[in-house]
mmCIF file of C-alpha atoms in Angstrom:
data_model
loop_
_atom_site.group_PDB
_atom_site.id
_atom_site.type_symbol
_atom_site.label_atom_id
_atom_site.label_comp_id
_atom_site.label_asym_id
_atom_site.label_seq_id
_atom_site.Cartn_x
_atom_site.Cartn_y
_atom_site.Cartn_z
ATOM 1 C CA MET A 1 24.972 21.707 6.889
ATOM 2 C CA SER A 2 26.660 18.468 5.993
ATOM 3 C CA SER A 3 27.094 15.224 7.883
ATOM 4 C CA SER A 4 30.722 15.040 6.764
ATOM 5 C CA ALA A 5 32.983 17.919 7.806
ATOM 6 C CA GLU A 6 35.374 19.547 5.332
ATOM 7 C CA MET A 7 39.145 19.329 5.872
ATOM 8 C CA SER A 8 40.835 22.311 7.559
ATOM 9 C CA ASP A 9 43.929 23.191 9.579
ATOM 10 C CA ALA A 10 41.868 23.901 12.676
ATOM 11 C CA PRO A 11 41.342 21.034 15.148
ATOM 12 C CA PRO A 12 38.006 19.302 14.556
ATOM 13 C CA PRO A 13 35.243 20.225 16.997
ATOM 14 C CA ALA A 14 34.429 17.702 19.672
ATOM 15 C CA THR A 15 31.695 15.316 18.586
ATOM 16 C CA VAL A 16 28.530 15.741 20.637
ATOM 17 C CA THR A 17 26.369 12.659 21.016
ATOM 18 C CA PHE A 18 23.518 11.553 23.213
ATOM 19 C CA GLY A 19 21.478 8.421 23.668
ATOM 20 C CA GLU A 20 20.376 5.861 26.225
ATOM 21 C CA PRO A 21 20.695 2.089 25.842
ATOM 22 C CA TRP A 22 17.403 0.515 24.867
ATOM 23 C CA PRO A 23 15.342 -1.335 27.510
ATOM 24 C CA GLU A 24 15.139 -5.055 26.812
ATOM 25 C CA PHE A 25 11.379 -4.890 26.213
ATOM 26 C CA ASN A 26 9.121 -2.067 25.112
ATOM 27 C CA ASN A 27 5.858 -1.160 26.857
ATOM 28 C CA GLY A 28 3.557 -2.916 24.452
ATOM 29 C CA LEU A 29 0.961 -1.024 22.451
ATOM 30 C CA THR A 30 -2.800 -0.541 22.431
ATOM 31 C CA TYR A 31 -4.687 -0.308 19.127
ATOM 32 C CA HIS A 32 -8.199 1.153 19.021
ATOM 33 C CA ASP A 33 -11.154 0.603 16.679
ATOM 34 C CA GLN A 34 -14.619 2.106 16.736
ATOM 35 C CA VAL A 35 -17.515 -0.164 15.824
ATOM 36 C CA ARG A 36 -19.370 1.229 12.821
ATOM 37 C CA THR A 37 -23.035 0.819 11.979
ATOM 38 C CA SER A 38 -22.056 -1.627 9.236
ATOM 39 C CA ASP A 39 -20.353 -3.802 11.881
ATOM 40 C CA SER A 40 -23.502 -4.057 14.027
ATOM 41 C CA GLY A 41 -24.309 -7.644 14.974
ATOM 42 C CA MET A 42 -20.781 -8.944 14.482
ATOM 43 C CA THR A 43 -19.236 -10.905 17.319
ATOM 44 C CA LEU A 44 -15.930 -9.886 18.830
ATOM 45 C CA ILE A 45 -14.015 -12.707 17.164
ATOM 46 C CA GLU A 46 -15.717 -12.087 13.817
ATOM 47 C CA PHE A 47 -14.670 -8.435 13.960
ATOM 48 C CA TYR A 48 -11.002 -9.011 14.699
ATOM 49 C CA SER A 49 -10.513 -12.102 12.536
ATOM 50 C CA SER A 50 -12.000 -10.294 9.528
ATOM 51 C CA LYS A 51 -10.900 -6.674 10.039
ATOM 52 C CA HIS A 52 -7.361 -7.525 11.155
ATOM 53 C CA LYS A 53 -6.707 -10.873 9.514
ATOM 54 C CA ASN A 54 -3.276 -9.677 8.357
ATOM 55 C CA SER A 55 -2.192 -9.348 11.999
ATOM 56 C CA ALA A 56 -2.924 -12.900 13.137
ATOM 57 C CA PRO A 57 -4.908 -16.021 12.156
ATOM 58 C CA LEU A 58 -8.242 -16.920 13.760
ATOM 59 C CA GLN A 59 -6.560 -18.954 16.507
ATOM 60 C CA GLY A 60 -4.323 -16.015 17.326
ATOM 61 C CA TRP A 61 -7.265 -13.676 17.866
ATOM 62 C CA LEU A 62 -9.053 -16.304 19.971
ATOM 63 C CA GLN A 63 -5.954 -16.496 22.144
ATOM 64 C CA ARG A 64 -5.730 -12.713 22.513
ATOM 65 C CA ILE A 65 -9.371 -12.409 23.547
ATOM 66 C CA GLU A 66 -9.072 -15.256 26.053
ATOM 67 C CA ASN A 67 -5.851 -13.671 27.405
ATOM 68 C CA GLY A 68 -7.836 -10.577 28.362
ATOM 69 C CA GLN A 69 -6.048 -8.349 25.810
ATOM 70 C CA ILE A 70 -9.282 -6.944 24.340
ATOM 71 C CA THR A 71 -11.452 -4.238 25.879
ATOM 72 C CA ILE A 72 -14.838 -2.811 24.918
ATOM 73 C CA ASP A 73 -15.289 0.770 26.121
ATOM 74 C CA GLY A 74 -12.422 0.236 28.552
ATOM 75 C CA ILE A 75 -13.733 -3.030 30.054
ATOM 76 C CA VAL A 76 -11.850 -6.304 29.495
ATOM 77 C CA VAL A 77 -13.954 -8.821 27.563
ATOM 78 C CA THR A 78 -13.038 -12.496 27.220
ATOM 79 C CA ASP A 79 -16.252 -13.682 25.570
ATOM 80 C CA THR A 80 -15.313 -14.304 21.939
ATOM 81 C CA LYS A 81 -19.003 -14.323 20.930
ATOM 82 C CA LYS A 82 -19.818 -10.955 22.477
ATOM 83 C CA VAL A 83 -22.077 -9.056 20.032
ATOM 84 C CA LEU A 84 -20.833 -5.579 19.166
ATOM 85 C CA ARG A 85 -22.845 -2.371 19.193
ATOM 86 C CA PRO A 86 -22.217 0.640 16.920
ATOM 87 C CA GLY A 87 -20.206 3.377 18.587
ATOM 88 C CA SER A 88 -18.356 1.090 20.987
ATOM 89 C CA VAL A 89 -14.592 1.561 21.181
ATOM 90 C CA LEU A 90 -12.518 -1.614 21.026
ATOM 91 C CA GLY A 91 -8.988 -1.822 22.355
ATOM 92 C CA TYR A 92 -6.400 -4.496 21.672
ATOM 93 C CA HIS A 93 -3.348 -4.434 23.947
ATOM 94 C CA ARG A 94 -0.321 -5.915 22.279
ATOM 95 C CA LEU A 95 1.975 -7.454 24.887
ATOM 96 C CA PRO A 96 5.479 -5.970 25.367
ATOM 97 C CA TRP A 97 8.067 -7.420 22.980
ATOM 98 C CA LYS A 98 11.790 -7.252 22.369
ATOM 99 C CA GLU A 99 12.497 -5.026 19.386
ATOM 100 C CA SER A 100 15.382 -5.829 17.032
ATOM 101 C CA SER A 101 18.838 -4.526 17.880
ATOM 102 C CA VAL A 102 19.480 -1.029 16.467
ATOM 103 C CA PRO A 103 21.912 1.823 17.252
ATOM 104 C CA TYR A 104 20.925 4.264 19.976
ATOM 105 C CA LEU A 105 23.619 6.977 19.948
ATOM 106 C CA LEU A 106 22.808 10.134 17.956
ATOM 107 C CA GLU A 107 25.424 12.640 16.809
ATOM 108 C CA VAL A 108 24.482 16.326 17.026
ATOM 109 C CA LEU A 109 25.520 18.217 13.868
ATOM 110 C CA TYR A 110 23.933 21.564 14.766
ATOM 111 C CA GLU A 111 21.776 22.881 17.607
ATOM 112 C CA ASP A 112 20.277 26.160 18.781
ATOM 113 C CA ASP A 113 17.187 27.150 20.787
ATOM 114 C CA HIS A 114 14.848 26.363 17.888
ATOM 115 C CA LEU A 115 16.163 23.318 16.029
ATOM 116 C CA ILE A 116 18.583 20.435 16.195
ATOM 117 C CA ALA A 117 20.155 18.497 13.306
ATOM 118 C CA LEU A 118 21.207 14.896 13.924
ATOM 119 C CA ASN A 119 23.303 12.363 12.075
ATOM 120 C CA LYS A 120 20.909 9.420 11.991
ATOM 121 C CA PRO A 121 22.540 5.997 11.743
ATOM 122 C CA SER A 122 21.248 3.392 9.338
ATOM 123 C CA ARG A 123 18.753 0.857 10.765
ATOM 124 C CA LEU A 124 17.318 3.322 13.292
ATOM 125 C CA GLN A 125 13.687 4.205 12.571
ATOM 126 C CA VAL A 126 12.637 7.861 12.921
ATOM 127 C CA LEU A 127 9.048 7.487 14.191
ATOM 128 C CA PRO A 128 7.179 4.592 15.828
ATOM 129 C CA GLY A 129 5.665 2.071 13.438
ATOM 130 C CA GLY A 130 5.433 -1.675 12.882
ATOM 131 C CA LEU A 131 7.812 -3.668 15.045
ATOM 132 C CA PHE A 132 9.635 -0.517 16.172
ATOM 133 C CA GLN A 133 7.509 1.319 18.717
ATOM 134 C CA GLN A 134 10.227 2.314 21.182
ATOM 135 C CA ARG A 135 13.578 1.990 19.433
ATOM 136 C CA THR A 136 13.239 5.176 17.384
ATOM 137 C CA VAL A 137 14.861 8.575 17.020
ATOM 138 C CA LEU A 138 11.763 10.140 18.563
ATOM 139 C CA SER A 139 12.159 8.111 21.763
ATOM 140 C CA GLN A 140 15.786 9.169 22.178
ATOM 141 C CA LEU A 141 14.857 12.809 21.525
ATOM 142 C CA GLN A 142 12.116 12.680 24.152
ATOM 143 C CA TRP A 143 14.347 11.022 26.746
ATOM 144 C CA HIS A 144 17.143 13.521 26.069
ATOM 145 C CA ALA A 145 14.796 16.525 26.293
ATOM 146 C CA ARG A 146 13.247 15.249 29.508
ATOM 147 C CA LYS A 147 16.692 14.981 31.065
ATOM 148 C CA GLU A 148 17.727 18.466 29.893
ATOM 149 C CA ASN A 149 14.449 20.088 30.941
ATOM 150 C CA SER A 150 14.677 18.571 34.425
ATOM 151 C CA SER A 151 18.243 19.864 34.822
ATOM 152 C CA GLY A 152 17.133 23.475 34.352
ATOM 153 C CA ALA A 153 17.815 24.073 30.671
ATOM 154 C CA ARG A 154 17.606 27.727 29.562
ATOM 155 C CA HIS A 155 14.684 26.958 27.257
ATOM 156 C CA GLU A 156 12.410 23.981 27.759
ATOM 157 C CA SER A 157 12.240 22.023 24.513
ATOM 158 C CA HIS A 158 10.103 19.256 23.062
ATOM 159 C CA PRO A 159 12.036 18.208 19.928
ATOM 160 C CA VAL A 160 10.361 16.278 17.136
ATOM 161 C CA PRO A 161 11.558 15.281 13.644
ATOM 162 C CA VAL A 162 10.054 17.467 10.909
ATOM 163 C CA HIS A 163 10.722 15.021 8.077
ATOM 164 C CA ARG A 164 11.546 11.361 7.694
ATOM 165 C CA LEU A 165 14.465 9.299 6.531
ATOM 166 C CA GLY A 166 13.981 5.651 5.652
ATOM 167 C CA ARG A 167 15.092 3.213 8.325
ATOM 168 C CA GLY A 168 17.996 2.122 6.149
ATOM 169 C CA THR A 169 18.992 5.700 5.250
ATOM 170 C CA SER A 170 21.709 7.445 7.249
ATOM 171 C CA GLY A 171 22.553 11.128 7.507
ATOM 172 C CA ILE A 172 21.062 14.505 8.381
ATOM 173 C CA LEU A 173 17.726 14.522 10.175
ATOM 174 C CA LEU A 174 16.264 17.915 11.082
ATOM 175 C CA CYS A 175 14.183 18.283 14.246
ATOM 176 C CA ALA A 176 12.251 21.226 15.670
ATOM 177 C CA LYS A 177 12.491 22.152 19.356
ATOM 178 C CA THR A 178 9.506 24.519 19.465
ATOM 179 C CA LYS A 179 5.987 24.476 18.007
ATOM 180 C CA LEU A 180 6.606 27.554 15.875
ATOM 181 C CA ALA A 181 9.833 26.164 14.446
ATOM 182 C CA LYS A 182 8.046 22.882 13.707
ATOM 183 C CA THR A 183 5.277 24.666 11.806
ATOM 184 C CA ARG A 184 7.677 26.703 9.688
ATOM 185 C CA LEU A 185 10.067 23.833 8.979
ATOM 186 C CA ALA A 186 7.178 21.556 8.007
ATOM 187 C CA SER A 187 6.099 24.169 5.471
ATOM 188 C CA TYR A 188 9.639 24.201 4.026
ATOM 189 C CA PHE A 189 9.529 20.469 3.364
ATOM 190 C CA ALA A 190 6.002 20.658 1.970
ATOM 191 C CA GLU A 191 6.672 23.544 -0.410
ATOM 192 C CA GLY A 192 9.012 21.614 -2.698
ATOM 193 C CA THR A 193 6.430 18.919 -3.291
ATOM 194 C CA ALA A 194 3.755 21.565 -3.875
ATOM 195 C CA ASP A 195 5.992 23.384 -6.374
ATOM 196 C CA ILE A 196 6.545 20.185 -8.366
ATOM 197 C CA GLY A 197 2.804 19.534 -8.369
ATOM 198 C CA GLY A 198 2.281 23.076 -9.632
ATOM 199 C CA ASN A 199 4.834 22.601 -12.438
ATOM 200 C CA ARG A 200 7.181 25.368 -11.262
ATOM 201 C CA SER A 201 10.797 25.608 -12.356
ATOM 202 C CA THR A 202 12.726 22.349 -11.999
ATOM 203 C CA LYS A 203 15.826 24.105 -10.652
ATOM 204 C CA PRO A 204 14.919 27.050 -8.401
ATOM 205 C CA GLU A 205 17.847 28.409 -6.382
ATOM 206 C CA LEU A 206 17.869 28.376 -2.585
ATOM 207 C CA GLY A 207 16.568 31.711 -1.284
ATOM 208 C CA GLU A 208 14.872 32.478 -4.595
ATOM 209 C CA LYS A 209 11.817 30.252 -4.535
ATOM 210 C CA ARG A 210 12.775 27.606 -2.022
ATOM 211 C CA ASN A 211 13.666 27.621 1.656
ATOM 212 C CA ILE A 212 15.361 24.242 1.775
ATOM 213 C CA LEU A 213 17.783 22.171 -0.318
ATOM 214 C CA LYS A 214 18.248 18.407 0.157
ATOM 215 C CA LYS A 215 21.080 16.358 -1.344
ATOM 216 C CA TYR A 216 21.778 12.676 -0.872
ATOM 217 C CA ARG A 217 24.555 10.304 -1.880
ATOM 218 C CA ALA A 218 23.761 6.833 -3.125
ATOM 219 C CA LEU A 219 25.659 3.840 -4.461
ATOM 220 C CA VAL A 220 23.796 2.316 -7.387
ATOM 221 C CA SER A 221 24.146 -0.757 -9.518
ATOM 222 C CA GLY A 222 25.619 -0.380 -12.994
ATOM 223 C CA ILE A 223 27.366 2.498 -14.760
ATOM 224 C CA LEU A 224 25.397 5.667 -15.494
ATOM 225 C CA ASP A 225 26.471 6.960 -18.893
ATOM 226 C CA GLU A 226 25.177 10.522 -18.488
ATOM 227 C CA ASP A 227 26.737 12.901 -15.964
ATOM 228 C CA GLU A 228 23.321 14.286 -15.036
ATOM 229 C CA VAL A 229 19.894 12.687 -15.182
ATOM 230 C CA VAL A 230 16.615 14.416 -14.380
ATOM 231 C CA ILE A 231 13.883 11.996 -13.286
ATOM 232 C CA LYS A 232 10.251 13.143 -13.262
ATOM 233 C CA GLN A 233 8.483 9.835 -12.791
ATOM 234 C CA PRO A 234 5.387 10.163 -10.508
ATOM 235 C CA ILE A 235 5.201 8.128 -7.290
ATOM 236 C CA GLY A 236 2.146 6.806 -5.477
ATOM 237 C CA THR A 237 0.979 4.060 -3.135
ATOM 238 C CA LEU A 238 -0.133 0.470 -3.625
ATOM 239 C CA GLN A 239 -1.419 -2.372 -1.491
ATOM 240 C CA TYR A 240 1.374 -4.433 0.008
ATOM 241 C CA PRO A 241 1.038 -7.771 1.811
ATOM 242 C CA GLY A 242 1.565 -7.608 5.563
ATOM 243 C CA VAL A 243 1.993 -3.817 5.826
ATOM 244 C CA ALA A 244 -0.289 -0.790 5.546
ATOM 245 C CA LYS A 245 1.047 0.328 2.167
ATOM 246 C CA GLY A 246 3.970 0.268 -0.205
ATOM 247 C CA PHE A 247 5.091 2.679 -2.892
ATOM 248 C CA PHE A 248 5.199 2.481 -6.654
ATOM 249 C CA HIS A 249 6.225 4.530 -9.717
ATOM 250 C CA THR A 250 2.843 6.080 -10.476
ATOM 251 C CA SER A 251 0.337 8.731 -9.372
ATOM 252 C CA LYS A 252 1.860 11.887 -7.740
ATOM 253 C CA PRO A 253 4.478 14.261 -9.271
ATOM 254 C CA ALA A 254 8.071 13.775 -8.123
ATOM 255 C CA LEU A 255 11.399 15.197 -9.272
ATOM 256 C CA SER A 256 14.973 14.018 -8.657
ATOM 257 C CA ILE A 257 18.194 15.386 -10.163
ATOM 258 C CA VAL A 258 21.009 12.838 -10.274
ATOM 259 C CA ASN A 259 24.678 13.778 -10.766
ATOM 260 C CA VAL A 260 27.480 11.253 -11.146
ATOM 261 C CA LEU A 261 30.323 11.607 -8.630
ATOM 262 C CA GLU A 262 32.351 8.492 -9.411
ATOM 263 C CA ARG A 263 32.123 5.495 -11.724
ATOM 264 C CA ASP A 264 33.571 2.142 -10.659
ATOM 265 C CA VAL A 265 33.726 0.164 -13.879
ATOM 266 C CA GLN A 266 35.445 -2.807 -12.274
ATOM 267 C CA GLY A 267 32.840 -2.996 -9.502
ATOM 268 C CA ASN A 268 29.992 -2.148 -11.906
ATOM 269 C CA SER A 269 28.643 0.583 -9.627
ATOM 270 C CA THR A 270 28.233 4.357 -9.627
ATOM 271 C CA LEU A 271 28.368 6.836 -6.749
ATOM 272 C CA VAL A 272 25.801 9.570 -7.333
ATOM 273 C CA GLN A 273 24.509 12.718 -5.719
ATOM 274 C CA VAL A 274 20.731 13.096 -5.756
ATOM 275 C CA GLU A 275 18.895 16.338 -5.150
ATOM 276 C CA ILE A 276 15.216 15.817 -4.522
ATOM 277 C CA LYS A 277 12.824 18.658 -5.291
ATOM 278 C CA SER A 278 9.852 16.772 -3.865
ATOM 279 C CA GLY A 279 9.561 14.519 -0.845
ATOM 280 C CA ARG A 280 7.710 11.378 -1.851
ATOM 281 C CA PRO A 281 8.268 8.242 0.266
ATOM 282 C CA HIS A 282 11.091 6.080 -1.111
ATOM 283 C CA GLN A 283 11.577 8.632 -3.899
ATOM 284 C CA ILE A 284 15.289 8.080 -4.490
ATOM 285 C CA ARG A 285 15.034 4.296 -4.290
ATOM 286 C CA ILE A 286 12.137 4.203 -6.753
ATOM 287 C CA HIS A 287 13.529 6.798 -9.165
ATOM 288 C CA LEU A 288 16.961 5.197 -9.452
ATOM 289 C CA SER A 289 15.500 1.735 -9.905
ATOM 290 C CA PHE A 290 13.094 3.167 -12.481
ATOM 291 C CA ILE A 291 16.005 4.283 -14.709
ATOM 292 C CA GLY A 292 17.623 0.866 -14.380
ATOM 293 C CA HIS A 293 20.111 1.592 -11.581
ATOM 294 C CA PRO A 294 18.649 0.405 -8.258
ATOM 295 C CA LEU A 295 20.549 1.100 -5.048
ATOM 296 C CA ILE A 296 23.073 -1.611 -4.283
ATOM 297 C CA GLY A 297 21.710 -3.775 -1.496
ATOM 298 C CA ASP A 298 18.105 -2.604 -1.879
ATOM 299 C CA PRO A 299 16.017 -5.694 -1.030
ATOM 300 C CA LEU A 300 12.779 -4.264 -2.379
ATOM 301 C CA TYR A 301 13.012 -2.136 -5.536
ATOM 302 C CA VAL A 302 14.331 -3.749 -8.684
ATOM 303 C CA THR A 303 15.044 -2.372 -12.151
ATOM 304 C CA GLY A 304 12.019 -0.500 -13.440
ATOM 305 C CA GLY A 305 10.831 0.790 -10.057
ATOM 306 C CA GLN A 306 8.708 -2.306 -9.431
ATOM 307 C CA PRO A 307 8.784 -3.589 -5.821
ATOM 308 C CA LYS A 308 9.191 -7.305 -5.202
ATOM 309 C CA CYS A 309 5.601 -7.685 -4.112
ATOM 310 C CA PHE A 310 4.032 -11.112 -3.670
ATOM 311 C CA ASP A 311 1.114 -12.291 -1.529
ATOM 312 C CA SER A 312 3.208 -14.622 0.567
ATOM 313 C CA GLU A 313 3.255 -14.599 4.373
ATOM 314 C CA SER A 314 4.391 -16.782 7.238
ATOM 315 C CA LEU A 315 3.490 -16.920 10.922
ATOM 316 C CA ASP A 316 6.167 -15.506 13.235
ATOM 317 C CA GLU A 317 6.282 -18.033 16.076
ATOM 318 C CA SER A 318 8.449 -15.756 18.257
ATOM 319 C CA PHE A 319 5.169 -14.024 19.162
ATOM 320 C CA ALA A 320 3.319 -17.253 19.972
ATOM 321 C CA HIS A 321 2.530 -15.987 23.499
ATOM 322 C CA ASP A 322 0.647 -13.095 21.876
ATOM 323 C CA GLY A 323 -1.282 -15.068 19.282
ATOM 324 C CA GLY A 324 1.454 -14.991 16.641
ATOM 325 C CA TYR A 325 1.909 -12.420 13.901
ATOM 326 C CA ARG A 326 1.795 -12.779 10.147
ATOM 327 C CA ARG A 327 4.967 -11.661 8.403
ATOM 328 C CA PRO A 328 5.619 -11.208 4.662
ATOM 329 C CA VAL A 329 8.159 -13.693 3.335
ATOM 330 C CA ASN A 330 9.363 -11.201 0.735
ATOM 331 C CA PRO A 331 11.028 -7.807 1.409
ATOM 332 C CA VAL A 332 8.904 -5.011 2.883
ATOM 333 C CA PRO A 333 9.269 -1.218 2.430
ATOM 334 C CA GLY A 334 11.086 -0.748 5.744
ATOM 335 C CA ASP A 335 13.842 -3.286 5.079
ATOM 336 C CA CYS A 336 17.451 -2.035 5.102
ATOM 337 C CA GLY A 337 20.607 -3.003 3.242
ATOM 338 C CA TYR A 338 20.768 -0.259 0.608
ATOM 339 C CA HIS A 339 23.433 2.500 0.431
ATOM 340 C CA LEU A 340 21.779 5.921 0.847
ATOM 341 C CA HIS A 341 23.021 8.862 2.899
ATOM 342 C CA ALA A 342 21.410 12.283 3.512
ATOM 343 C CA HIS A 343 24.591 14.237 2.863
ATOM 344 C CA GLN A 344 23.626 17.909 2.726
ATOM 345 C CA LEU A 345 20.773 20.041 4.018
ATOM 346 C CA ALA A 346 20.754 23.803 3.426
ATOM 347 C CA LEU A 347 17.908 25.972 4.645
ATOM 348 C CA ILE A 348 16.728 29.427 5.594
ATOM 349 C CA HIS A 349 16.578 29.450 9.397
ATOM 350 C CA PRO A 350 12.881 29.387 10.355
ATOM 351 C CA MET A 351 13.290 32.016 13.088
ATOM 352 C CA THR A 352 16.142 34.290 11.984
ATOM 353 C CA ASN A 353 15.564 34.049 8.198
ATOM 354 C CA LYS A 354 19.337 33.760 7.735
#
């Protein structure tokens, strides 16, 4: 399947879309921690100001506790000096906030009783995380399924994405509508990465050793001299200020095959097709920057595959009512702006084997 239809004499099929406008505010979020034996004797404020110092400064956590946003074993506690006991479950309720403006309409590229393929727009996050807890593909899928199920759909479905696309990446996103389809599709996406780790053939054909084929299109900086480039640079994780983790050109096996589609000498850019045999986070962005041709508009990865990573943060005053939040000054892994599109996805159907 492809997110761009081929030309033909037949009239184009009607575009099917769904989506609901986003509520102004989300529902907030509750984070849980369990007190470990090593934390015994710590006060409530000591725990949060040390364990979650990247979320807010000391004054921010004092404000949250005094606001009644912290619970211990389900009971609201406003005493900042409350001594913690091992085994207790702490809860921090983050107040509802207005998430950034993102698209909400999703185009359906293919659908049957077992799976649905969507054309994900750039800037829309797939799964909840960070500042986007409601404005995600998953939310729209759940709302759409709830509406269809309540209207007497032939088969009740609970669709979920079976892989991820970066927030700034557009194109084909595959979702499973049943548990069995989800299990089988997840194995498809995992097998390519496992094959690379096991040093199997770099170019197995679809239906021979692989059940899925993924091709992307990207606009990169500079002119690639070779028509085809095979990149085998490993990819792993690293600590990143203000977020759980970032990604870097080291550690786990990864394989990308890059083919030049068009060279724009005047604009000093190259349009490429990238087939990924593994599925490491940020793989295409890191691999292309590693060979000296980062994606145009990528705010994070520069030539060499090195992220712009500095320990510099600022306090976001727009969340002052909720104690404030620390934000990295420099780009973070989820930032958008780059030109990357999931153009083609071919697979063996998980239920029919066709």
